[in-house]
Short mmCIF file of C-alpha atoms and ligand atoms in Angstrom, two decimals:
data_model
loop_
_atom_site.label_atom_id
_atom_site.label_comp_id
_atom_site.label_asym_id
_atom_site.label_seq_id
_atom_site.Cartn_x
_atom_site.Cartn_y
_atom_site.Cartn_z
CA MET A 29 0.07 0.02 -0.02
CA PRO A 30 1.53 3.57 -0.82
CA ASP A 31 2.97 6.04 2.04
CA PRO A 32 -0.31 8.21 2.82
CA GLN A 33 2.18 11.09 3.35
CA PRO A 34 5.35 9.86 1.40
CA THR A 35 8.73 11.54 2.87
CA ALA A 36 11.88 11.74 0.94
CA LEU A 37 15.49 12.37 2.17
CA ILE A 38 17.87 13.72 -0.40
CA THR A 39 21.30 14.17 -0.01
CA GLY A 40 23.09 16.64 -2.50
CA ILE A 41 19.69 18.40 -2.34
CA THR A 42 21.49 21.88 -3.21
CA GLY A 43 23.30 20.30 -6.56
CA GLN A 44 21.75 20.12 -10.23
CA ASP A 45 19.50 16.93 -9.84
CA GLY A 46 18.86 17.37 -5.84
CA SER A 47 17.14 20.80 -6.71
CA PHE A 48 15.10 19.22 -9.44
CA LEU A 49 14.28 15.86 -7.83
CA ALA A 50 12.93 18.37 -4.68
CA GLU A 51 10.76 19.97 -7.39
CA LEU A 52 9.75 16.54 -8.45
CA LEU A 53 8.71 15.53 -5.53
CA LEU A 54 6.83 18.37 -4.21
CA SER A 55 4.68 18.19 -6.72
CA LYS A 56 3.53 15.14 -6.05
CA GLY A 57 2.70 15.95 -2.38
CA TYR A 58 5.93 14.67 -0.57
CA ILE A 59 7.50 16.37 2.46
CA VAL A 60 11.29 16.22 1.24
CA HIS A 61 14.16 16.59 3.95
CA GLY A 62 17.68 17.31 2.64
CA VAL A 63 21.08 17.75 3.80
CA VAL A 64 23.02 21.06 3.32
CA ARG A 65 26.47 21.29 3.73
CA ARG A 66 27.78 24.22 5.94
CA ALA A 67 29.41 27.05 4.23
CA SER A 68 30.58 30.24 4.52
CA THR A 69 28.34 31.92 1.70
CA PHE A 70 24.70 30.44 0.75
CA ASN A 71 24.65 27.58 -1.26
CA THR A 72 21.24 26.71 -1.24
CA GLU A 73 20.43 28.93 -4.77
CA ARG A 74 19.21 26.09 -6.81
CA LEU A 75 16.40 26.12 -4.20
CA ASP A 76 15.31 29.77 -4.14
CA ALA A 77 12.59 28.91 -6.12
CA ILE A 78 11.05 26.21 -3.79
CA TYR A 79 11.96 26.86 -0.20
CA ALA A 80 9.36 28.28 2.23
CA ASP A 81 10.21 29.25 5.66
CA PRO A 82 9.56 26.18 7.52
CA HIS A 83 7.28 28.30 10.14
CA GLU A 84 5.01 28.59 7.48
CA LEU A 85 1.95 26.70 7.54
CA GLY A 86 2.42 24.28 4.89
CA ALA A 87 6.08 24.31 4.21
CA ARG A 88 7.04 20.39 2.88
CA LEU A 89 10.90 21.45 2.53
CA TYR A 90 13.06 21.30 5.44
CA LEU A 91 17.07 21.46 5.08
CA HIS A 92 19.35 19.73 7.74
CA TYR A 93 23.18 20.36 8.01
CA GLY A 94 25.06 17.46 7.29
CA ASP A 95 27.99 16.04 5.59
CA MET A 96 28.76 12.66 3.98
CA ALA A 97 31.93 13.00 5.93
CA ASP A 98 30.30 12.75 9.16
CA GLY A 99 28.02 9.77 10.07
CA ALA A 100 26.96 10.81 13.11
CA SER A 101 25.10 13.77 11.25
CA LEU A 102 23.20 11.30 8.85
CA ARG A 103 22.33 8.86 11.19
CA LYS A 104 20.62 11.47 13.23
CA ILE A 105 18.98 13.36 9.88
CA VAL A 106 17.69 9.88 8.62
CA ALA A 107 16.14 9.52 12.42
CA ASP A 108 14.32 12.73 13.02
CA ALA A 109 13.11 12.74 9.10
CA GLN A 110 11.43 9.28 9.02
CA PRO A 111 11.94 8.99 5.46
CA SER A 112 9.83 6.53 3.16
CA GLU A 113 12.32 6.97 0.26
CA ILE A 114 16.06 8.56 0.38
CA TYR A 115 17.87 9.67 -2.87
CA ASN A 116 21.78 9.55 -2.30
CA LEU A 117 22.80 12.39 -4.61
CA ALA A 118 25.57 14.04 -2.67
CA ALA A 119 29.07 13.86 -4.20
CA GLN A 120 31.93 15.65 -5.18
CA SER A 121 30.94 15.29 -8.45
CA HIS A 122 33.82 16.84 -11.02
CA VAL A 123 35.77 14.22 -12.37
CA ARG A 124 39.07 16.34 -12.92
CA VAL A 125 39.01 17.75 -9.72
CA SER A 126 38.95 14.26 -8.43
CA PHE A 127 42.89 13.68 -9.71
CA ASP A 128 43.28 16.43 -7.51
CA GLN A 129 41.39 15.48 -4.62
CA ALA A 130 41.47 11.84 -4.33
CA GLN A 131 41.37 10.84 -1.08
CA TYR A 132 38.59 13.42 0.20
CA THR A 133 36.85 12.44 -3.26
CA ALA A 134 36.81 8.40 -2.08
CA ASP A 135 35.76 9.58 1.39
CA VAL A 136 32.63 11.47 0.44
CA VAL A 137 31.78 9.34 -2.59
CA ALA A 138 32.61 5.86 -1.39
CA THR A 139 32.87 5.77 2.42
CA GLY A 140 29.98 8.56 2.46
CA THR A 141 27.59 6.40 0.92
CA LEU A 142 28.87 3.57 3.52
CA ARG A 143 28.45 5.82 6.00
CA LEU A 144 24.54 6.69 5.33
CA LEU A 145 23.59 2.79 4.09
CA GLU A 146 24.87 2.00 8.05
CA ALA A 147 22.53 4.63 8.73
CA VAL A 148 19.80 3.29 6.69
CA ARG A 149 20.04 -0.30 7.92
CA GLU A 150 19.99 0.84 11.62
CA TYR A 151 16.88 3.05 10.79
CA ALA A 152 15.24 -0.10 8.83
CA GLN A 153 15.55 -2.41 11.92
CA SER A 154 12.94 0.18 13.33
CA GLY A 155 10.32 -1.59 11.06
CA ARG A 156 10.25 1.36 9.01
CA PRO A 157 9.94 0.65 5.41
CA VAL A 158 12.73 2.60 3.38
CA ARG A 159 13.74 2.63 -0.54
CA PHE A 160 16.83 4.01 -1.37
CA TYR A 161 18.54 5.14 -4.37
CA GLN A 162 22.14 5.27 -5.16
CA ALA A 163 23.66 8.10 -7.78
CA GLY A 164 25.82 5.57 -9.50
CA SER A 165 27.30 7.30 -12.81
CA SER A 166 28.13 5.86 -16.40
CA GLU A 167 31.79 7.16 -15.25
CA MET A 168 31.84 3.40 -14.46
CA PHE A 169 32.08 2.49 -17.38
CA GLY A 170 34.89 4.37 -18.30
CA ALA A 171 37.03 2.58 -21.04
CA SER A 172 34.42 -0.20 -21.60
CA PRO A 173 33.54 0.71 -25.35
CA PRO A 174 29.40 1.94 -26.02
CA PRO A 175 27.30 1.01 -26.12
CA GLN A 176 26.95 0.31 -22.32
CA ASN A 177 24.56 -1.19 -20.73
CA GLU A 178 24.06 -2.82 -16.86
CA ALA A 179 25.68 -6.31 -18.41
CA THR A 180 28.98 -3.79 -19.63
CA PRO A 181 31.93 -4.45 -17.37
CA PHE A 182 33.23 -1.50 -15.13
CA TYR A 183 36.68 -0.04 -16.17
CA PRO A 184 36.48 3.23 -14.00
CA ARG A 185 39.31 5.78 -15.13
CA SER A 186 39.30 8.22 -12.53
CA PRO A 187 39.26 8.69 -8.25
CA TYR A 188 35.74 9.74 -8.80
CA ALA A 189 34.93 6.70 -10.97
CA VAL A 190 36.77 4.34 -8.74
CA GLY A 191 34.76 5.71 -5.61
CA LYS A 192 31.15 5.51 -7.19
CA LEU A 193 32.05 2.20 -8.11
CA ALA A 194 33.08 1.11 -4.80
CA ALA A 195 29.49 2.93 -3.75
CA HIS A 196 27.45 1.02 -6.54
CA TRP A 197 29.36 -2.17 -4.50
CA PHE A 198 28.18 -1.11 -1.31
CA ALA A 199 24.60 -0.62 -2.22
CA THR A 200 24.27 -3.70 -3.83
CA ASN A 201 26.07 -6.04 -1.03
CA TYR A 202 23.70 -4.28 1.46
CA ARG A 203 20.87 -4.88 -1.05
CA GLU A 204 21.42 -8.48 -0.52
CA ALA A 205 22.87 -8.76 3.11
CA TYR A 206 20.22 -7.23 4.71
CA ARG A 207 17.57 -7.33 2.10
CA LEU A 208 17.45 -3.73 2.03
CA PHE A 209 14.78 -1.90 -1.16
CA ILE A 210 18.37 -0.20 -2.74
CA VAL A 211 18.42 0.46 -6.53
CA ASN A 212 21.79 1.76 -8.32
CA GLY A 213 20.63 4.21 -11.08
CA ILE A 214 23.46 4.40 -13.36
CA LEU A 215 23.12 7.43 -15.08
CA PHE A 216 24.94 9.13 -18.18
CA ASN A 217 25.32 12.98 -18.14
CA HIS A 218 22.58 14.91 -17.83
CA GLU A 219 22.59 18.77 -17.93
CA SER A 220 20.34 21.79 -17.72
CA GLU A 221 20.87 25.46 -17.10
CA ARG A 222 21.63 24.80 -13.50
CA ARG A 223 24.71 22.44 -14.52
CA GLY A 224 27.74 23.53 -12.16
CA GLU A 225 30.04 25.73 -14.58
CA THR A 226 32.82 23.76 -14.22
CA PHE A 227 31.63 21.23 -16.07
CA VAL A 228 32.09 21.19 -19.80
CA THR A 229 28.75 22.27 -21.24
CA ARG A 230 28.01 24.73 -18.88
CA LYS A 231 31.32 25.86 -19.40
CA ILE A 232 30.83 26.60 -22.88
CA THR A 233 27.28 28.02 -22.81
CA ARG A 234 28.14 30.65 -20.06
CA ALA A 235 31.74 31.70 -22.05
CA LEU A 236 29.99 31.87 -25.45
CA THR A 237 27.22 33.96 -24.47
CA ARG A 238 29.73 36.13 -22.67
CA ILE A 239 31.89 36.52 -25.63
CA LYS A 240 28.89 37.42 -27.61
CA LEU A 241 28.29 40.38 -25.39
CA GLY A 242 31.63 41.66 -25.25
CA LEU A 243 32.16 40.80 -21.59
CA GLN A 244 34.73 38.08 -22.09
CA GLU A 245 37.38 37.30 -24.63
CA LYS A 246 38.59 33.57 -24.75
CA LEU A 247 37.30 29.95 -23.47
CA TYR A 248 39.81 27.70 -22.46
CA LEU A 249 39.29 23.95 -22.95
CA GLY A 250 40.92 20.65 -22.60
CA ASN A 251 40.11 17.56 -24.69
CA LEU A 252 37.32 18.33 -27.65
CA ASP A 253 37.56 14.59 -29.08
CA SER A 254 36.00 12.65 -26.37
CA SER A 255 31.88 12.38 -26.61
CA ARG A 256 29.23 12.06 -24.27
CA ASP A 257 25.67 10.82 -24.04
CA TRP A 258 24.02 14.15 -23.20
CA GLY A 259 20.64 14.61 -21.60
CA TYR A 260 18.40 16.93 -19.82
CA ALA A 261 18.45 16.60 -15.91
CA GLY A 262 14.97 17.17 -15.23
CA ASP A 263 14.03 13.61 -17.26
CA PHE A 264 16.51 11.92 -15.47
CA VAL A 265 15.44 12.84 -12.20
CA GLU A 266 12.23 11.08 -13.17
CA ALA A 267 13.74 8.08 -13.70
CA MET A 268 15.17 8.07 -10.32
CA TRP A 269 11.84 8.43 -9.02
CA MET A 270 10.42 5.53 -10.98
CA MET A 271 13.21 3.32 -9.76
CA LEU A 272 11.64 3.37 -6.02
CA GLN A 273 7.97 2.72 -7.73
CA GLN A 274 8.88 -0.36 -8.67
CA PRO A 275 8.06 -4.06 -6.55
CA GLN A 276 11.34 -5.11 -6.61
CA PRO A 277 15.09 -3.46 -6.22
CA ASP A 278 17.13 -3.14 -9.39
CA ASP A 279 19.73 -1.69 -11.31
CA TYR A 280 19.20 0.67 -14.34
CA VAL A 281 21.10 2.46 -16.59
CA VAL A 282 19.58 5.50 -17.64
CA ALA A 283 20.76 7.40 -21.05
CA THR A 284 19.27 9.24 -24.45
CA GLY A 285 21.46 6.31 -26.55
CA GLU A 286 22.96 9.11 -28.48
CA SER A 287 26.40 10.70 -28.08
CA HIS A 288 28.06 13.85 -29.10
CA SER A 289 31.47 15.17 -29.62
CA VAL A 290 32.62 18.18 -27.08
CA ARG A 291 33.36 19.62 -30.83
CA GLU A 292 30.17 19.24 -31.48
CA PHE A 293 28.53 20.53 -28.46
CA LEU A 294 30.59 23.70 -29.27
CA THR A 295 29.55 24.09 -32.55
CA ILE A 296 25.60 23.89 -31.94
CA ALA A 297 26.00 26.47 -29.03
CA ALA A 298 28.34 28.97 -31.15
CA ASP A 299 25.93 28.61 -34.02
CA ARG A 300 23.35 29.49 -31.75
CA CYS A 301 25.18 32.74 -30.59
CA GLY A 302 26.25 33.60 -33.98
CA LEU A 303 29.59 33.19 -33.62
CA ASP A 304 32.45 31.08 -35.09
CA TRP A 305 33.93 29.05 -32.14
CA LYS A 306 37.16 28.64 -33.38
CA LYS A 307 37.78 32.76 -33.37
CA HIS A 308 37.50 32.08 -29.28
CA VAL A 309 38.42 28.80 -28.35
CA GLU A 310 42.02 27.89 -27.14
CA THR A 311 43.06 24.90 -25.51
CA ASP A 312 44.89 24.65 -21.92
CA PRO A 313 46.24 21.26 -20.66
CA ARG A 314 45.19 21.92 -17.34
CA TYR A 315 41.52 20.51 -18.16
CA LEU A 316 43.06 17.94 -19.37
CA ARG A 317 42.85 14.60 -17.36
CA PRO A 318 45.71 11.98 -16.53
CA THR A 319 43.22 9.26 -17.63
CA GLU A 320 40.05 10.19 -20.15
CA VAL A 321 37.06 8.78 -20.74
CA ASP A 322 37.11 8.53 -24.55
CA ALA A 323 33.35 7.25 -25.53
CA LEU A 324 30.03 7.13 -23.80
CA CYS A 325 26.71 6.13 -25.28
CA GLY A 326 24.00 4.42 -23.11
CA ASP A 327 21.84 1.29 -24.03
CA SER A 328 18.84 2.23 -21.56
CA SER A 329 16.40 -0.45 -23.08
CA LYS A 330 15.78 -2.18 -19.61
CA ALA A 331 14.87 1.30 -18.27
CA ARG A 332 12.64 2.20 -21.14
CA THR A 333 10.62 -1.19 -20.90
CA THR A 334 10.70 -1.87 -17.20
CA LEU A 335 10.76 1.97 -15.90
CA GLY A 336 8.22 3.09 -19.01
CA TRP A 337 10.78 5.62 -18.87
CA THR A 338 12.03 7.78 -22.26
CA PRO A 339 14.09 11.03 -22.58
CA LYS A 340 11.36 13.99 -23.97
CA VAL A 341 14.10 16.70 -24.08
CA SER A 342 16.64 16.28 -27.15
CA PHE A 343 20.06 16.81 -27.48
CA ALA A 344 19.60 20.33 -30.06
CA GLU A 345 16.92 21.49 -27.26
CA LEU A 346 18.97 21.12 -24.70
CA VAL A 347 21.80 23.22 -26.16
CA ALA A 348 18.82 25.71 -27.01
CA MET A 349 17.45 25.90 -23.56
CA MET A 350 21.27 26.63 -21.92
CA VAL A 351 22.16 28.72 -24.52
CA ASP A 352 19.56 31.15 -24.38
CA HIS A 353 19.36 31.06 -20.53
CA ASP A 354 23.06 32.16 -20.02
CA LEU A 355 22.25 34.99 -22.92
CA GLU A 356 19.93 36.11 -20.59
CA LEU A 357 22.57 36.02 -17.57
CA ALA A 358 25.05 37.75 -19.48
CA GLN A 359 22.35 40.55 -20.61
CA GLN A 360 22.50 41.16 -16.67
CA GLU A 361 26.02 40.91 -16.37
CA ARG A 362 26.10 43.33 -19.06
CA THR A 363 23.58 45.96 -17.63
CA LEU A 364 25.55 45.64 -14.03
CA ALA A 365 29.12 46.57 -16.17
CA GLU A 366 27.21 49.26 -17.83
CA ALA A 367 26.22 50.85 -14.66
CA GLY A 368 29.81 50.55 -13.10
CA HIS A 369 29.94 46.86 -11.50
CA LYS A 370 32.61 44.97 -11.50
CA VAL A 371 31.57 41.75 -13.51
CA VAL A 372 34.14 38.54 -12.85
CA SER A 373 34.79 36.04 -15.31
CA ARG A 374 34.99 32.70 -13.45
CA GLY A 375 35.16 30.47 -15.92
CA LEU A 376 38.42 30.99 -17.16
CA SER A 377 39.97 29.57 -14.32
CA HIS A 378 38.00 26.54 -13.10
CA GLY A 379 37.45 23.14 -14.11
P1 LIG B 27 26.41 18.54 -8.23
O1 LIG B 27 25.47 19.48 -9.18
O2 LIG B 27 27.77 18.10 -8.17
O3 LIG B 27 25.86 18.45 -6.69
C1 LIG B 27 26.53 17.52 -6.10
C2 LIG B 27 25.91 18.12 -4.60
O4 LIG B 27 26.24 17.25 -3.51
C3 LIG B 27 25.90 19.09 -4.11
O5 LIG B 27 24.38 19.46 -3.30
C4 LIG B 27 26.86 19.15 -3.08
O6 LIG B 27 26.59 20.35 -1.67
C5 LIG B 27 26.74 17.88 -2.40
N1 LIG B 27 27.95 17.49 -1.47
C6 LIG B 27 29.18 17.78 -2.03
N2 LIG B 27 30.20 17.21 -0.77
C7 LIG B 27 29.38 16.89 -0.19
C8 LIG B 27 29.92 16.20 1.18
N3 LIG B 27 30.77 16.25 1.90
N4 LIG B 27 28.50 16.23 1.92
C9 LIG B 27 27.35 16.51 1.50
N5 LIG B 27 26.79 16.82 0.44
C10 LIG B 27 27.91 17.01 -0.23
O7 LIG B 27 26.03 17.13 -8.86
P2 LIG B 27 24.60 16.87 -9.92
O8 LIG B 27 25.16 17.01 -11.01
O9 LIG B 27 23.96 17.28 -9.09
O10 LIG B 27 24.69 14.74 -9.68
C11 LIG B 27 23.94 14.28 -8.28
C12 LIG B 27 24.83 12.94 -8.08
O11 LIG B 27 24.61 12.29 -9.54
C13 LIG B 27 25.93 13.02 -7.79
O12 LIG B 27 26.56 12.00 -7.02
C14 LIG B 27 26.67 12.82 -8.83
O13 LIG B 27 28.18 12.44 -9.36
C15 LIG B 27 25.70 11.77 -9.97
N6 LIG B 27 26.16 11.76 -11.52
C16 LIG B 27 26.01 12.89 -11.83
C17 LIG B 27 25.62 12.55 -13.21
C18 LIG B 27 25.31 14.20 -14.36
O14 LIG B 27 25.49 13.92 -15.34
N7 LIG B 27 24.92 15.56 -13.75
C19 LIG B 27 25.33 11.71 -13.95
C20 LIG B 27 25.75 10.35 -13.27
C21 LIG B 27 25.74 10.44 -11.82
P3 LIG B 27 27.12 21.49 -2.28
O15 LIG B 27 26.32 22.62 -3.29
O16 LIG B 27 27.55 22.49 -1.23
O17 LIG B 27 28.62 21.78 -3.16
O1 LIG B 28 33.48 16.64 -19.05
C1 LIG B 28 36.05 17.03 -21.42
C2 LIG B 28 36.28 16.39 -20.43
O2 LIG B 28 32.96 18.00 -16.96
C3 LIG B 28 32.76 16.12 -19.99
C4 LIG B 28 30.08 14.85 -14.01
O3 LIG B 28 28.51 15.12 -13.95
O4 LIG B 28 29.25 13.12 -16.19
C5 LIG B 28 30.32 14.60 -15.33
O5 LIG B 28 31.49 13.89 -15.41
C6 LIG B 28 34.12 15.82 -21.31
C7 LIG B 28 35.54 15.30 -20.63
O6 LIG B 28 31.83 15.93 -17.12
C8 LIG B 28 37.16 20.64 -20.78
O7 LIG B 28 37.83 16.16 -21.00
C9 LIG B 28 36.77 19.72 -22.17
O8 LIG B 28 35.82 14.46 -21.45
O9 LIG B 28 31.47 18.05 -18.52
P1 LIG B 28 32.56 17.02 -18.01
P2 LIG B 28 32.44 14.25 -16.87
O10 LIG B 28 33.86 14.23 -16.72
O11 LIG B 28 31.49 13.46 -18.34
C10 LIG B 28 29.29 11.95 -15.35
C11 LIG B 28 28.59 11.02 -15.97
C12 LIG B 28 29.32 12.02 -13.91
O12 LIG B 28 29.10 11.40 -13.14
C13 LIG B 28 30.10 13.09 -13.23
O13 LIG B 28 29.94 13.32 -12.25
O14 LIG B 28 34.63 16.95 -21.70
N1 LIG B 28 36.37 18.85 -21.31
N2 LIG B 28 37.30 20.76 -21.95
C14 LIG B 28 36.27 19.29 -20.53
N3 LIG B 28 35.41 19.41 -19.24
C15 LIG B 28 35.43 19.78 -18.50
N4 LIG B 28 34.92 19.92 -17.34
N5 LIG B 28 36.04 21.49 -18.52
C16 LIG B 28 37.07 21.58 -19.75
O15 LIG B 28 37.52 22.91 -19.90
#
């Protein structure tokens, strides 16, 4: 029987996916709890549209300070929130950065997941039924050639990917050992206008639109030859929810089935801006990875057949959506610059 008042706990709620998922679950009538890590600046910007003061009547979104590095905080949040569904989305999710911060990435991504699973095991012993989603990644397939599906061997190529693979197996082991309802989603790249600005798609759309409006001159990138199966984040969080509504826990690949190179993304985005990217893009070796993942293209037949999931936003629509959004942002920045405010270009030095 469905839970009369479904309650979800989301780690990583302040991230791209966390914000889309929180919106989706609120629209379905859930009470949503989210884990937020303490920072010296506000890090809840992506939640601004849905945040309501918890003192207000009818508020259904609650935020708790916690960290994947701190098992005690996770245990307390799980016990306080009493969730029927848990979505573990928190991660140091930048592949290039994971080479610079390998131990930290492993701690948050792999051991952090284990800490949360331990909290869930303890919570489940109280008799409250709970379902758990683990945010796995196509990076776990790494060097295995495309198309990749649930049967493809894993071959991770970064500390991030190794950490995600450990988390995947921790989740699988806890499902089998303790008969918990735990699913592994293996999601291919998904983007949006909320994507972090150091991932290549958003880095490109932010920079080209700023170049278009005269706010920036150059865009520095790494390897333009790798290809990715890029989908829309709004579509992908629906698949996460669908996985937790199934009668049995299982693992699913979620992907569009189409792959494009970074160069193709650049060309389409530049066309939309009316720019020739070759005049503005330079390569900088700092954005290369010691080991690269050359080609990812997912086969999500199982998710399509079993969950009834299909992506709604096409690649061309995704690029257009991101460019149009960032053009508006650049326009706002130009207005500020014209009024004498200092407008900083951050994309030049990061990610
Ligand atoms: P994201 O935008 O980088 O968000 C990551 C979230 O994790 C943020 O809320 C971040 O908090 C939080 N976080 C980081 N370190 C933490 C810590 N030590 N303790 C608690 N929270 C912490 O990532 P995303 O794109 O939304 O992806 C969501 C999840 O799916 C991640 O696990 C990612 O690895 C995985 N994934 C993503 C994709 C993709 O293409 N987007 C594909 C496959 C898998 P702050 O806001 O404070 O930084
Ligand atoms: O790189 C190349 C780079 O950082 C994509 C994360 O969400 O998806 C994401 O990981 C490609 C790579 O994403 C730059 O070398 C070129 O080949 O946007 P990205 P990612 O590494 O695929 C997976 C599924 C996740 O799970 C991760 O959490 O683009 N590239 N030049 C560049 N990438 C970046 N970031 N910056 C560049 O300047």
